[in-house]
Amino acid sequence: MASSFPTVHRKCLGCTAQGDLGRRYECSVCGSEVIYCGNCFDEGRNRPTHKHKYYHPMKAIYNRAFFELFFSGEELVNGEAPQSYKCPFCDEMGFTSEELQVHVEEKHGGHADAAALLAILEIMNRPVGSVVTASSVAEEEKAKSTEIRCQEKSRGGLSYEVILAEPAPNVAVPKRPVTPGKNVSVEEIEQKLKAAEERRISLEAKKMADISNKLAKVEEATRKKDEITNEFITQTKEQLESKMELHVEKREAIISDLKEKLKIHSQEIEKTRETLEQQKANEQKAIEEKLKIAQSLRDENIKKMLDRLKEHERRAELVRQNKAQSQDIDGQPNAIASSG
């Protein structure tokens, strides 16, 4: 199966995304010229152009991951994923190419673009190996030799326009099928009606079975998508919780480190304060000692000065007494002489 999922790089015409688009839709007629990614196709961005018509069937192509997601191991059909087409005229979905061909023939045979779409589906439903191209579609449309268009030209009258296809050289004229005679029995008609009813019932049963299988695949794909989404949510939640725990641990470590640094800083401040107080006490004690020594020296100097003053007064008294005695001695002879 690995060879059925080659890595192909394409460009989406809607969102211009490039690379492996995973799930992409490619026009069955225009080929790789018209490609849309799965999201753009789901959003209805498939826009017709001069070459790409709105009724061109779009084929879904998947890579391995998307095929496993949508089909959960289902086998490939002719090397491709099972296809589901939508009727471009009534938007009914869920057809295979064969069912879409029958549906268009029965329900929209008179539509203006029905012949072109039926020509495309005719080529798509041919044996494996038939390729749908613009030229093959044109040839298929040319096979319808005559077209009669009727329109009312005036009141009460009609005009017809007969358009003949261009002659195709070297083309074998198809033989007309042998038509049965007019004498058809009632039993044959009933058998044909019964066979047609059986085919219709068989087609409806096949269609219902295909719808049931597709619904089961959608449910399985939804379940897988939900599982993947839940797993992604769980993993994301675990990653966020782990990051939050790591953030909280880092925050607590930073706060603890700051507290430790603040504690050390406070201890250093307290130690510095105690040292300063001790220095202040020592200086105050030294000043008091100096004051005591200065007071003691002052008292001692005052005492010495008083002693010196006392000594000076004593000496002065002695001098005074000596002077008085000397004066008394000098005055006594003079008195004796005056009396004689």
Coordinates of C-alpha atoms in Angstrom, one line a residue:
M1 CA 0.0 0.0 0.0
A2 CA 3.0 2.3 0.5
S3 CA 3.4 2.7 -3.3
S4 CA -0.2 3.9 -3.5
F5 CA 0.5 7.0 -1.4
P6 CA 3.4 8.8 -3.1
T7 CA 4.4 12.2 -1.6
V8 CA 3.1 14.7 -4.2
H9 CA 3.5 18.5 -3.8
R10 CA 0.6 20.5 -5.2
K11 CA -0.7 24.0 -4.8
C12 CA -4.3 24.9 -3.7
L13 CA -6.1 27.4 -5.9
G14 CA -8.2 28.6 -2.9
C15 CA -5.7 29.3 -0.1
T16 CA -2.5 29.0 -2.3
A17 CA -1.1 26.4 0.2
Q18 CA 1.7 24.4 -1.3
G19 CA 3.3 21.0 -0.5
D20 CA 1.7 17.8 0.6
L21 CA -1.9 18.9 1.1
G22 CA -2.9 15.7 2.9
R23 CA -6.5 15.6 1.5
R24 CA -7.0 17.3 -1.8
Y25 CA -9.6 17.4 -4.6
E26 CA -8.6 17.3 -8.2
C27 CA -10.8 17.9 -11.2
S28 CA -11.4 14.6 -13.2
V29 CA -11.3 16.6 -16.5
C30 CA -8.8 19.4 -15.9
G31 CA -6.4 17.2 -13.9
S32 CA -3.6 18.9 -11.8
E33 CA -4.6 22.3 -13.2
V34 CA -7.5 22.5 -10.8
I35 CA -6.7 21.4 -7.3
Y36 CA -8.2 22.4 -3.9
C37 CA -7.2 21.4 -0.4
G38 CA -9.7 19.6 1.7
N39 CA -10.6 22.7 3.8
C40 CA -11.2 25.0 0.7
F41 CA -13.3 22.3 -1.0
D42 CA -15.4 21.8 2.1
E43 CA -15.9 25.6 2.3
G44 CA -17.2 25.7 -1.3
R45 CA -14.3 27.5 -2.9
N46 CA -14.4 25.3 -6.0
R47 CA -14.9 28.1 -8.5
P48 CA -15.7 27.4 -12.2
T49 CA -13.5 29.0 -14.9
H50 CA -13.7 29.2 -18.7
K51 CA -12.2 25.7 -18.9
H52 CA -13.2 24.2 -15.5
K53 CA -17.0 23.8 -15.4
Y54 CA -19.1 23.6 -12.3
Y55 CA -20.3 20.1 -13.2
H56 CA -16.8 18.6 -13.5
P57 CA -16.5 15.7 -11.0
M58 CA -13.9 16.4 -8.3
K59 CA -11.9 13.4 -7.2
A60 CA -10.7 13.1 -3.6
I61 CA -7.0 12.1 -3.2
Y62 CA -5.5 11.3 0.2
N63 CA -2.1 10.8 1.7
R64 CA -1.5 7.8 4.0
A65 CA -2.4 9.6 7.3
F66 CA -5.7 11.0 6.0
F67 CA -6.7 7.7 4.3
E68 CA -6.2 5.9 7.6
L69 CA -8.2 8.6 9.3
F70 CA -11.2 8.6 7.0
F71 CA -11.3 4.9 5.9
S72 CA -9.6 3.1 8.8
G73 CA -7.6 0.6 6.8
E74 CA -10.2 0.0 4.0
E75 CA -8.7 -1.4 0.8
L76 CA -8.0 0.8 -2.2
V77 CA -10.2 0.5 -5.3
N78 CA -8.1 0.3 -8.4
G79 CA -5.3 1.9 -6.6
E80 CA -7.4 4.8 -5.4
A81 CA -9.5 5.7 -2.4
P82 CA -13.3 5.1 -2.7
Q83 CA -15.0 8.1 -4.2
S84 CA -18.2 9.9 -3.3
Y85 CA -19.6 12.4 -5.8
K86 CA -22.3 15.1 -5.5
C87 CA -24.9 15.8 -8.2
P88 CA -24.1 19.3 -9.5
F89 CA -27.8 19.9 -10.4
C90 CA -29.6 19.0 -7.2
D91 CA -26.6 18.8 -4.7
E92 CA -27.6 15.3 -3.6
M93 CA -24.5 13.5 -2.3
G94 CA -23.1 10.0 -1.8
F95 CA -23.0 8.7 -5.4
T96 CA -20.4 6.5 -7.1
S97 CA -19.6 7.4 -10.7
E98 CA -22.0 4.7 -11.9
E99 CA -24.8 5.7 -9.6
L100 CA -24.3 9.4 -10.5
Q101 CA -24.6 8.5 -14.2
V102 CA -27.9 6.7 -13.6
H103 CA -29.1 9.5 -11.4
V104 CA -28.4 12.2 -14.0
E105 CA -30.0 10.1 -16.8
E106 CA -33.2 9.5 -14.7
K107 CA -33.6 12.8 -12.8
H108 CA -31.8 15.5 -14.9
G109 CA -31.9 14.2 -18.5
G110 CA -33.4 17.4 -19.7
H111 CA -30.8 19.7 -18.1
A112 CA -28.7 21.8 -20.4
D113 CA -25.4 20.5 -19.1
A114 CA -26.6 16.9 -18.6
A115 CA -25.1 15.6 -21.9
A116 CA -21.7 17.1 -21.1
L117 CA -21.7 15.5 -17.6
L118 CA -22.9 12.2 -18.9
A119 CA -20.1 12.2 -21.5
I120 CA -17.6 12.6 -18.7
L121 CA -19.2 9.9 -16.5
E122 CA -19.3 7.6 -19.5
I123 CA -15.5 7.8 -19.9
M124 CA -15.0 7.6 -16.1
N125 CA -17.0 4.4 -16.0
R126 CA -15.1 2.7 -18.7
P127 CA -12.6 -0.1 -17.9
V128 CA -9.5 0.8 -15.9
G129 CA -7.0 2.8 -18.0
S130 CA -9.5 5.2 -19.6
V131 CA -8.4 8.8 -18.9
V132 CA -10.8 11.7 -18.8
T133 CA -9.5 14.7 -20.8
A134 CA -11.1 17.7 -22.5
S135 CA -10.6 16.2 -25.9
S136 CA -12.1 12.8 -25.0
V137 CA -15.1 14.6 -23.5
A138 CA -15.5 16.7 -26.7
E139 CA -15.4 13.5 -28.8
E140 CA -17.9 11.9 -26.5
E141 CA -20.2 14.9 -26.9
K142 CA -19.8 14.9 -30.7
A143 CA -21.1 11.3 -30.7
K144 CA -24.5 12.8 -30.3
S145 CA -25.1 13.6 -33.9
T146 CA -28.2 15.8 -34.0
E147 CA -29.6 18.3 -31.6
I148 CA -33.0 20.0 -32.2
R149 CA -33.7 23.2 -30.4
C150 CA -37.3 24.7 -30.4
Q151 CA -38.2 28.2 -29.5
E152 CA -41.3 30.3 -29.9
K153 CA -40.7 33.0 -32.5
S154 CA -44.1 34.6 -32.6
R155 CA -47.5 34.1 -31.1
G156 CA -49.0 30.8 -32.3
G157 CA -45.9 29.8 -34.2
L158 CA -42.7 27.8 -33.5
S159 CA -39.3 27.8 -35.3
Y160 CA -36.9 24.8 -35.1
E161 CA -33.1 25.0 -35.2
V162 CA -31.4 21.7 -36.2
I163 CA -27.7 21.5 -35.3
L164 CA -25.7 18.7 -37.0
A165 CA -22.4 17.6 -35.6
E166 CA -19.3 18.0 -37.6
P167 CA -18.5 15.0 -39.8
A168 CA -16.1 12.6 -38.2
P169 CA -14.0 10.9 -40.8
N170 CA -13.1 7.2 -40.6
V171 CA -15.8 6.5 -38.0
A172 CA -17.8 3.3 -38.2
V173 CA -21.5 3.9 -38.3
P174 CA -23.0 2.2 -35.3
K175 CA -25.6 -0.4 -36.1
R176 CA -29.1 0.1 -34.9
P177 CA -30.1 -2.3 -32.3
V178 CA -32.7 -4.8 -33.3
T179 CA -36.0 -3.7 -31.9
P180 CA -38.4 -6.3 -30.8
G181 CA -41.6 -6.8 -32.7
K182 CA -44.8 -5.1 -31.8
N183 CA -46.3 -8.3 -30.6
V184 CA -45.0 -8.3 -27.0
S185 CA -46.7 -10.5 -24.5
V186 CA -47.9 -9.4 -21.2
E187 CA -45.7 -11.9 -19.5
E188 CA -42.6 -10.4 -21.2
I189 CA -43.7 -6.9 -20.1
E190 CA -44.2 -8.0 -16.6
Q191 CA -40.9 -9.8 -16.5
K192 CA -39.1 -6.6 -17.8
L193 CA -41.0 -4.5 -15.2
K194 CA -40.1 -7.0 -12.5
A195 CA -36.4 -7.0 -13.6
A196 CA -36.4 -3.2 -13.7
E197 CA -37.9 -3.1 -10.2
E198 CA -35.3 -5.7 -9.0
R199 CA -32.6 -3.5 -10.5
R200 CA -34.0 -0.5 -8.8
I201 CA -34.3 -2.2 -5.5
S202 CA -30.8 -3.6 -5.9
L203 CA -29.4 -0.2 -6.6
E204 CA -31.3 1.3 -3.7
A205 CA -30.1 -1.4 -1.4
K206 CA -26.5 -0.9 -2.6
K207 CA -26.9 2.8 -2.2
M208 CA -28.2 2.4 1.4
A209 CA -25.4 -0.1 2.2
D210 CA -22.9 2.4 0.8
I211 CA -24.5 5.2 2.9
S212 CA -24.4 3.0 6.0
N213 CA -20.8 2.1 5.3
K214 CA -19.9 5.8 4.8
L215 CA -21.8 6.8 7.9
A216 CA -19.9 4.1 9.9
K217 CA -16.7 5.4 8.4
V218 CA -17.7 9.0 9.3
E219 CA -18.5 7.9 12.9
E220 CA -15.2 6.0 13.1
A221 CA -13.3 9.0 11.7
T222 CA -15.2 11.2 14.2
R223 CA -14.3 8.8 17.1
K224 CA -10.6 8.8 16.0
K225 CA -10.7 12.6 15.7
D226 CA -12.2 12.9 19.2
E227 CA -9.6 10.5 20.5
I228 CA -6.8 12.5 18.9
T229 CA -8.3 15.7 20.2
N230 CA -8.7 14.3 23.7
E231 CA -5.2 13.0 23.7
F232 CA -3.9 16.3 22.5
I233 CA -5.8 18.1 25.2
T234 CA -4.5 15.7 27.8
Q235 CA -0.9 16.0 26.7
T236 CA -1.2 19.8 26.5
K237 CA -2.8 19.9 30.0
E238 CA 0.0 17.7 31.3
Q239 CA 2.7 19.8 29.7
L240 CA 1.1 23.0 31.1
E241 CA 0.8 21.5 34.6
S242 CA 4.4 20.3 34.4
K243 CA 5.5 23.8 33.3
M244 CA 3.4 25.4 36.1
E245 CA 5.0 23.1 38.7
L246 CA 8.5 23.9 37.3
H247 CA 7.6 27.6 37.4
V248 CA 6.3 27.3 41.0
E249 CA 9.5 25.4 42.0
K250 CA 11.7 28.1 40.4
R251 CA 9.6 30.8 42.0
E252 CA 9.9 29.2 45.5
A253 CA 13.6 28.7 45.0
I254 CA 14.0 32.4 44.0
I255 CA 12.0 33.5 47.0
S256 CA 13.9 31.2 49.4
D257 CA 17.2 32.5 48.0
L258 CA 16.0 36.1 48.5
K259 CA 15.0 35.3 52.1
E260 CA 18.3 33.8 52.8
K261 CA 20.1 36.8 51.3
L262 CA 17.9 39.2 53.3
K263 CA 18.6 37.1 56.5
I264 CA 22.4 37.3 55.9
H265 CA 22.1 41.0 55.2
S266 CA 20.1 41.6 58.4
Q267 CA 22.7 39.6 60.4
E268 CA 25.5 41.7 58.9
I269 CA 23.5 44.9 59.7
E270 CA 23.0 43.7 63.3
K271 CA 26.6 42.8 63.6
T272 CA 27.7 46.2 62.3
R273 CA 25.3 47.9 64.7
E274 CA 26.7 46.0 67.7
T275 CA 30.2 46.8 66.6
L276 CA 29.4 50.5 66.3
E277 CA 27.7 50.4 69.7
Q278 CA 30.8 48.7 71.2
Q279 CA 33.1 51.2 69.6
K280 CA 30.9 54.0 70.9
A281 CA 30.9 52.6 74.4
N282 CA 34.7 52.1 74.3
E283 CA 35.2 55.7 73.1
Q284 CA 32.8 57.0 75.8
K285 CA 34.7 55.0 78.4
A286 CA 38.0 56.4 77.2
I287 CA 36.6 59.9 77.3
E288 CA 35.4 59.4 80.8
E289 CA 38.8 58.1 81.8
K290 CA 40.5 61.1 80.2
L291 CA 38.1 63.4 82.0
K292 CA 38.8 61.7 85.3
I293 CA 42.6 61.9 84.7
A294 CA 42.2 65.6 83.7
Q295 CA 40.1 66.3 86.9
S296 CA 42.7 64.5 89.0
L297 CA 45.5 66.5 87.4
R298 CA 43.5 69.7 87.9
D299 CA 42.9 69.0 91.6
E300 CA 46.5 68.2 92.1
N301 CA 47.6 71.4 90.3
I302 CA 45.2 73.4 92.4
K303 CA 46.5 71.8 95.6
K304 CA 50.0 72.5 94.5
M305 CA 49.2 76.1 93.8
L306 CA 47.5 76.5 97.2
D307 CA 50.5 75.0 98.9
R308 CA 52.7 77.3 97.0
L309 CA 50.5 80.3 98.0
K310 CA 50.6 79.2 101.6
E311 CA 54.3 78.8 101.4
H312 CA 54.5 82.2 99.9
E313 CA 52.4 83.8 102.6
R314 CA 54.4 82.2 105.3
R315 CA 57.6 83.4 103.8
A316 CA 56.1 86.9 103.4
E317 CA 55.0 86.8 107.0
L318 CA 58.5 85.9 108.1
V319 CA 60.0 88.6 105.9
R320 CA 57.5 91.1 107.4
Q321 CA 58.4 89.9 110.9
N322 CA 62.1 90.1 110.2
K323 CA 61.7 93.5 108.8
A324 CA 59.7 94.7 111.9
Q325 CA 62.3 93.3 114.2
S326 CA 65.0 94.9 112.3
Q327 CA 63.2 98.3 112.5
D328 CA 62.8 97.8 116.3
I329 CA 66.4 97.1 116.7
D330 CA 67.4 100.2 114.7
G331 CA 65.1 102.5 116.7
Q332 CA 66.2 101.5 120.2
P333 CA 69.8 102.9 120.1
N334 CA 68.4 106.2 118.7
A335 CA 66.1 106.5 121.7
I336 CA 68.8 105.8 124.2
A337 CA 71.0 108.5 122.6
S338 CA 68.4 111.1 122.7
S339 CA 67.7 110.5 126.3
G340 CA 71.4 111.0 127.3

